[in-house]
CSV table of C-alpha atoms in Angstrom, one decimal:
chain,number,residue,atom,x,y,z
A,1351,UNK,CA,71.1,67.0,107.4
A,1352,UNK,CA,72.7,64.8,104.8
A,1353,UNK,CA,70.1,62.7,103.2
A,1354,UNK,CA,72.0,59.5,103.9
A,1355,UNK,CA,72.0,60.3,107.6
A,1356,UNK,CA,68.3,61.1,107.5
A,1357,UNK,CA,67.7,57.6,105.9
A,1358,UNK,CA,69.6,56.0,108.7
A,1359,UNK,CA,67.5,57.8,111.3
A,1360,UNK,CA,64.3,56.7,109.6
A,1361,UNK,CA,65.4,53.1,109.1
A,1362,UNK,CA,66.3,52.9,112.7
A,1363,UNK,CA,62.9,54.3,113.7
A,1364,UNK,CA,61.0,51.9,111.5
A,1365,UNK,CA,63.2,48.9,112.3
A,1366,UNK,CA,65.6,47.6,109.6
A,1367,UNK,CA,64.0,44.2,109.7
A,1368,UNK,CA,60.8,45.9,108.4
A,1369,UNK,CA,62.5,47.1,105.2
A,1370,UNK,CA,62.7,44.7,102.2
A,1371,UNK,CA,65.2,45.4,99.4
A,1372,UNK,CA,65.5,43.9,95.9
A,1373,UNK,CA,61.7,43.7,95.6
A,1374,UNK,CA,60.5,45.8,92.7
A,1375,UNK,CA,56.8,46.8,92.5
A,1376,UNK,CA,54.9,45.5,89.5
A,1377,UNK,CA,51.2,46.3,90.1
A,1378,UNK,CA,48.4,46.5,92.6
A,1379,UNK,CA,44.8,45.1,92.8
A,1380,UNK,CA,42.4,47.3,94.8
A,1381,UNK,CA,39.4,45.8,96.7
A,1382,UNK,CA,36.7,47.2,98.9
A,1383,UNK,CA,38.5,46.3,102.2
A,1384,UNK,CA,42.2,46.0,101.2
A,1385,UNK,CA,44.8,46.4,98.4
A,1386,UNK,CA,47.2,43.7,97.2
A,1387,UNK,CA,50.6,44.7,95.8
A,1388,UNK,CA,52.5,42.4,93.5
A,1389,UNK,CA,56.3,42.4,93.4
A,1390,UNK,CA,59.0,41.0,91.2
A,1391,UNK,CA,59.6,37.3,91.9
A,1392,UNK,CA,55.9,36.7,92.3
A,1393,UNK,CA,55.5,37.8,95.9
A,1394,UNK,CA,52.4,39.7,97.0
A,1395,UNK,CA,51.5,41.8,100.1
A,1396,UNK,CA,48.0,42.5,101.4
A,1397,UNK,CA,47.4,45.8,103.3
A,1398,UNK,CA,44.8,48.4,104.2
A,1399,UNK,CA,46.5,51.0,102.1
A,1400,UNK,CA,49.3,51.4,99.5
A,1401,UNK,CA,51.3,54.6,99.5
A,1402,UNK,CA,53.2,55.2,96.3
A,1403,UNK,CA,56.3,57.1,97.5
A,1404,UNK,CA,58.4,55.7,94.6
A,1405,UNK,CA,59.7,58.9,93.1
A,1406,UNK,CA,59.3,60.8,89.8
A,1407,UNK,CA,59.3,57.6,87.8
A,1408,UNK,CA,56.6,56.1,90.0
A,1409,UNK,CA,55.2,52.7,89.0
A,1410,UNK,CA,52.3,53.3,91.3
A,1411,UNK,CA,51.4,56.5,89.6
A,1412,UNK,CA,51.6,54.8,86.2
A,1413,UNK,CA,48.8,52.6,87.2
A,1414,UNK,CA,46.8,55.1,89.3
A,1415,UNK,CA,47.0,58.0,86.8
A,1416,UNK,CA,47.8,56.5,83.4
A,1417,UNK,CA,49.6,58.8,81.0
A,1418,UNK,CA,51.0,61.1,83.6
A,1419,UNK,CA,54.6,60.4,82.6
A,1420,UNK,CA,57.6,62.4,84.0
A,1421,UNK,CA,59.0,64.9,81.5
A,1422,UNK,CA,62.2,66.9,81.0
A,1423,UNK,CA,62.3,70.5,82.4
A,1424,UNK,CA,63.4,72.9,79.8
A,1425,UNK,CA,67.0,71.7,79.5
A,1426,UNK,CA,67.4,72.2,83.2
A,1427,UNK,CA,70.6,70.5,84.4
A,1428,UNK,CA,72.0,70.4,87.9
A,1429,UNK,CA,75.3,69.5,89.4
A,1430,UNK,CA,75.7,69.0,93.2
A,1431,UNK,CA,77.7,67.3,95.9
A,1432,UNK,CA,78.2,67.0,99.6
A,1433,UNK,CA,81.8,67.2,100.8
A,1434,UNK,CA,83.6,67.7,104.1
A,1435,UNK,CA,84.5,71.3,104.8
A,1436,UNK,CA,88.0,70.3,105.7
A,1437,UNK,CA,90.6,72.9,104.6
A,1438,UNK,CA,87.9,75.3,103.4
A,1439,UNK,CA,86.4,78.2,105.3
A,1440,UNK,CA,82.6,78.5,104.6
A,1441,UNK,CA,81.5,81.4,106.8
A,1442,UNK,CA,77.9,81.6,105.5
A,1443,UNK,CA,75.2,79.9,103.4
A,1444,UNK,CA,74.9,81.5,100.0
A,1445,UNK,CA,72.7,81.5,96.9
A,1446,UNK,CA,73.9,83.3,93.8
A,1447,UNK,CA,71.8,84.2,90.7
A,1448,UNK,CA,73.9,84.6,87.6
A,1449,UNK,CA,73.8,85.2,83.9
A,1450,UNK,CA,72.5,82.7,81.2
A,1451,UNK,CA,69.9,81.4,83.6
A,1452,UNK,CA,72.5,79.9,85.9
A,1453,UNK,CA,72.2,79.7,89.7
A,1454,UNK,CA,74.3,78.2,92.4
A,1455,UNK,CA,75.4,78.2,96.0
A,1456,UNK,CA,76.3,76.3,99.1
A,1457,UNK,CA,74.9,75.4,102.5
A,1458,UNK,CA,76.7,74.1,105.6
A,1459,UNK,CA,75.3,70.9,107.2
A,1460,UNK,CA,75.1,70.2,110.9
A,1461,UNK,CA,77.9,67.6,110.7
A,1462,UNK,CA,80.7,69.8,109.3
A,1463,UNK,CA,80.0,69.1,105.6
A,1464,UNK,CA,79.0,71.5,102.8
A,1465,UNK,CA,76.4,70.9,100.2
A,1466,UNK,CA,77.0,72.8,96.9
A,1467,UNK,CA,74.7,73.2,93.9
A,1468,UNK,CA,75.0,74.7,90.5
A,1469,UNK,CA,72.2,74.6,87.9
A,1470,UNK,CA,71.3,76.1,84.6
A,1471,UNK,CA,68.0,76.4,82.7
A,1472,UNK,CA,67.9,76.0,78.9
A,1473,UNK,CA,71.3,74.4,79.0
A,1474,UNK,CA,72.8,72.5,76.1
A,1475,UNK,CA,73.3,68.8,76.7
A,1476,UNK,CA,76.5,68.3,78.7
A,1477,UNK,CA,79.5,66.8,76.8
A,1478,UNK,CA,82.3,67.1,79.3
A,1479,UNK,CA,83.1,65.6,82.7
A,1480,UNK,CA,80.7,66.5,85.6
A,1481,UNK,CA,83.3,68.6,87.3
A,1482,UNK,CA,84.3,70.5,84.1
A,1483,UNK,CA,80.6,71.2,83.2
A,1484,UNK,CA,80.1,72.7,86.7
A,1485,UNK,CA,83.3,74.8,86.5
A,1486,UNK,CA,82.3,76.0,83.0
A,1487,UNK,CA,79.0,77.3,84.4
A,1488,UNK,CA,80.4,78.9,87.6
A,1489,UNK,CA,81.8,81.7,85.5
A,1490,UNK,CA,78.2,82.9,84.9
A,1491,UNK,CA,77.6,83.6,88.6
A,1492,UNK,CA,78.2,87.2,89.5
A,1493,UNK,CA,80.7,87.5,92.3
A,1494,UNK,CA,81.1,83.7,92.5
A,1495,UNK,CA,82.9,83.0,89.3
A,1496,UNK,CA,86.5,81.6,88.9
A,1497,UNK,CA,88.4,82.0,92.1
A,1498,UNK,CA,85.3,82.1,94.2
A,1499,UNK,CA,84.4,79.8,97.1
A,1500,UNK,CA,81.9,77.9,95.0
A,1501,UNK,CA,84.5,77.3,92.4
A,1502,UNK,CA,86.9,76.1,95.1
A,1503,UNK,CA,84.2,73.7,96.4
A,1504,UNK,CA,83.6,72.3,93.0
A,1505,UNK,CA,87.4,71.9,92.4
A,1506,UNK,CA,87.8,70.1,95.8
A,1507,UNK,CA,85.1,67.5,95.0
A,1508,UNK,CA,86.2,64.2,93.5
A,1509,UNK,CA,84.7,63.6,90.1
A,1510,UNK,CA,82.9,60.4,91.3
A,1511,UNK,CA,81.1,62.3,94.1
A,1512,UNK,CA,79.5,64.9,91.8
A,1513,UNK,CA,75.9,64.2,90.8
A,1514,UNK,CA,74.6,65.4,87.5
A,1515,UNK,CA,70.9,65.3,86.7
A,1516,UNK,CA,68.6,66.4,83.9
A,1517,UNK,CA,65.8,67.7,86.0
A,1518,UNK,CA,62.5,66.0,85.5
A,1519,UNK,CA,59.0,67.1,86.4
A,1520,UNK,CA,55.7,65.4,87.1
A,1521,UNK,CA,52.9,67.2,85.4
A,1522,UNK,CA,50.0,68.5,87.6
A,1523,UNK,CA,47.8,65.4,88.3
A,1524,UNK,CA,44.0,65.4,88.2
A,1525,UNK,CA,43.9,63.3,91.4
A,1526,UNK,CA,46.4,61.7,93.9
A,1527,UNK,CA,44.3,59.0,95.5
A,1528,UNK,CA,41.8,56.2,95.0
A,1529,UNK,CA,40.0,54.4,97.8
A,1530,UNK,CA,43.1,52.6,99.0
A,1531,UNK,CA,46.0,54.0,97.1
A,1532,UNK,CA,47.8,57.3,97.5
A,1533,UNK,CA,50.7,59.1,96.0
A,1534,UNK,CA,53.2,61.0,98.1
A,1535,UNK,CA,56.4,62.9,97.6
A,1536,UNK,CA,57.9,63.1,94.1
A,1537,UNK,CA,55.6,60.5,92.7
A,1538,UNK,CA,52.8,63.1,93.1
A,1539,UNK,CA,54.6,66.4,92.6
A,1540,UNK,CA,58.3,66.2,91.4
A,1541,UNK,CA,59.3,69.8,91.0
A,1542,UNK,CA,62.4,71.8,90.0
A,1543,UNK,CA,64.8,71.7,93.0
A,1544,UNK,CA,65.9,75.4,92.9
A,1545,UNK,CA,63.8,76.2,96.0
A,1546,UNK,CA,63.7,72.8,97.7
A,1547,UNK,CA,59.9,72.9,97.8
A,1548,UNK,CA,59.6,69.3,96.7
A,1549,UNK,CA,61.4,67.9,99.7
A,1550,UNK,CA,59.4,70.0,102.0
A,1551,UNK,CA,56.1,68.9,100.4
A,1552,UNK,CA,57.1,65.3,100.7
A,1553,UNK,CA,57.8,65.6,104.4
A,1554,UNK,CA,54.4,67.3,104.8
A,1555,UNK,CA,52.7,64.5,102.8
A,1556,UNK,CA,54.1,61.8,105.1
A,1557,UNK,CA,53.2,63.7,108.3
A,1558,UNK,CA,49.6,64.2,107.2
A,1559,UNK,CA,49.2,60.6,106.1
A,1560,UNK,CA,50.5,59.6,109.5
A,1561,UNK,CA,47.9,61.7,111.2
A,1562,UNK,CA,45.0,60.7,109.1
A,1563,UNK,CA,45.6,56.9,108.8
A,1564,UNK,CA,44.7,55.4,112.1
A,1565,UNK,CA,44.4,51.7,113.1
A,1566,UNK,CA,40.9,50.6,112.2
A,1567,UNK,CA,40.0,53.9,110.7
A,1568,UNK,CA,38.2,54.7,107.5
A,1569,UNK,CA,40.9,54.5,104.8
A,1570,UNK,CA,38.9,56.0,101.9
A,1571,UNK,CA,37.8,59.0,104.0
A,1572,UNK,CA,41.4,59.5,105.2
A,1573,UNK,CA,42.8,59.5,101.7
A,1574,UNK,CA,40.1,61.8,100.5
A,1575,UNK,CA,41.0,64.3,103.3
A,1576,UNK,CA,44.7,63.9,102.4
A,1577,UNK,CA,44.0,64.8,98.8
A,1578,UNK,CA,41.8,67.7,99.7
A,1579,UNK,CA,44.5,69.2,101.8
A,1580,UNK,CA,47.6,68.5,99.6
A,1581,UNK,CA,46.5,69.3,96.1
A,1582,UNK,CA,45.5,73.0,96.7
A,1583,UNK,CA,48.7,73.5,98.7
A,1584,UNK,CA,50.8,71.9,95.9
A,1585,UNK,CA,49.1,74.2,93.4
A,1586,UNK,CA,50.0,77.3,95.4
A,1587,UNK,CA,53.6,76.1,95.8
A,1588,UNK,CA,53.8,75.5,92.1
A,1589,UNK,CA,52.6,79.0,91.4
A,1590,UNK,CA,55.1,80.6,93.8
A,1591,UNK,CA,57.9,78.4,92.5
A,1592,UNK,CA,57.2,79.4,88.9
A,1593,UNK,CA,57.6,83.1,90.0
A,1594,UNK,CA,61.0,82.3,91.4
A,1595,UNK,CA,62.0,80.3,88.4
A,1596,UNK,CA,61.0,82.9,85.9
A,1597,UNK,CA,62.3,86.0,87.8
A,1598,UNK,CA,64.0,88.1,85.1
A,1599,UNK,CA,66.6,89.8,87.5
A,1600,UNK,CA,68.4,88.8,90.7
A,1601,UNK,CA,66.4,91.4,92.5
A,1602,UNK,CA,63.1,89.9,91.3
A,1603,UNK,CA,64.4,86.4,92.1
A,1604,UNK,CA,65.2,87.6,95.7
A,1605,UNK,CA,61.7,89.1,96.1
A,1606,UNK,CA,59.9,86.0,94.8
A,1607,UNK,CA,62.1,83.7,96.9
A,1608,UNK,CA,61.4,85.6,100.1
A,1609,UNK,CA,57.7,85.7,99.3
A,1610,UNK,CA,57.7,82.0,98.7
A,1611,UNK,CA,59.7,81.2,101.9
A,1612,UNK,CA,57.5,83.5,104.0
A,1613,UNK,CA,54.3,81.9,102.8
A,1614,UNK,CA,55.7,78.3,103.1
A,1615,UNK,CA,56.6,78.8,106.8
A,1616,UNK,CA,54.0,81.3,108.0
A,1617,UNK,CA,51.0,79.6,106.4
A,1618,UNK,CA,51.5,76.4,108.3
A,1619,UNK,CA,52.3,78.2,111.6
A,1620,UNK,CA,49.0,80.1,111.5
A,1621,UNK,CA,46.9,77.2,110.1
């Protein structure tokens, strides 16, 4: 599902009147029975719990875990886009491991679009246009170089629709919660996106918080249970993810990726 469509679904479920925009978070004050969040413009909100789901550059994390700043990931750059599949035949989803620590591929979405991605570890800082930088790297992908479907997808994408990111990581944190504040998603565990583990973990975070935080319930106990569940799982994901990232050959990459995917799905099914 395209992320914009997912956001629409979530906004409709929550109620758009419940979403406040243009209100940057500044700081929070934690008390025995509540937490107060302060926003730009001088407004405040009092609540039972504050969930910092504000991404890799989290302002909530900066206060909860001082010094745990986001950092660059080994010159890891990524180029990606979602485009309509009009005029292009995409018969399968594909991931390709190439030379010079480059990887790429494409995935069909439910609504007739195609998501493509190309990334490179240890890459020099880009100097050209986003499209040209992606096309320069597609030559490193065995079997999906110039003239390939991935190259065609990149060429068919308008320059302004291509996203380029220097990948950033959140270092392993000593804790994710206090009595009334919790981190979730990328604010707690921003990871390299080459196996989409970060998105999966973020969804799991939200689901577990939804189960544990009940009206009138014990918030500190719920957040402690959340942390006890999530931190060991994140540590295991990080270990398996590192094996995928550092696989020396396409064959080892495939083996590590399958091992990760099997554990990620089977472990929750049998839990």
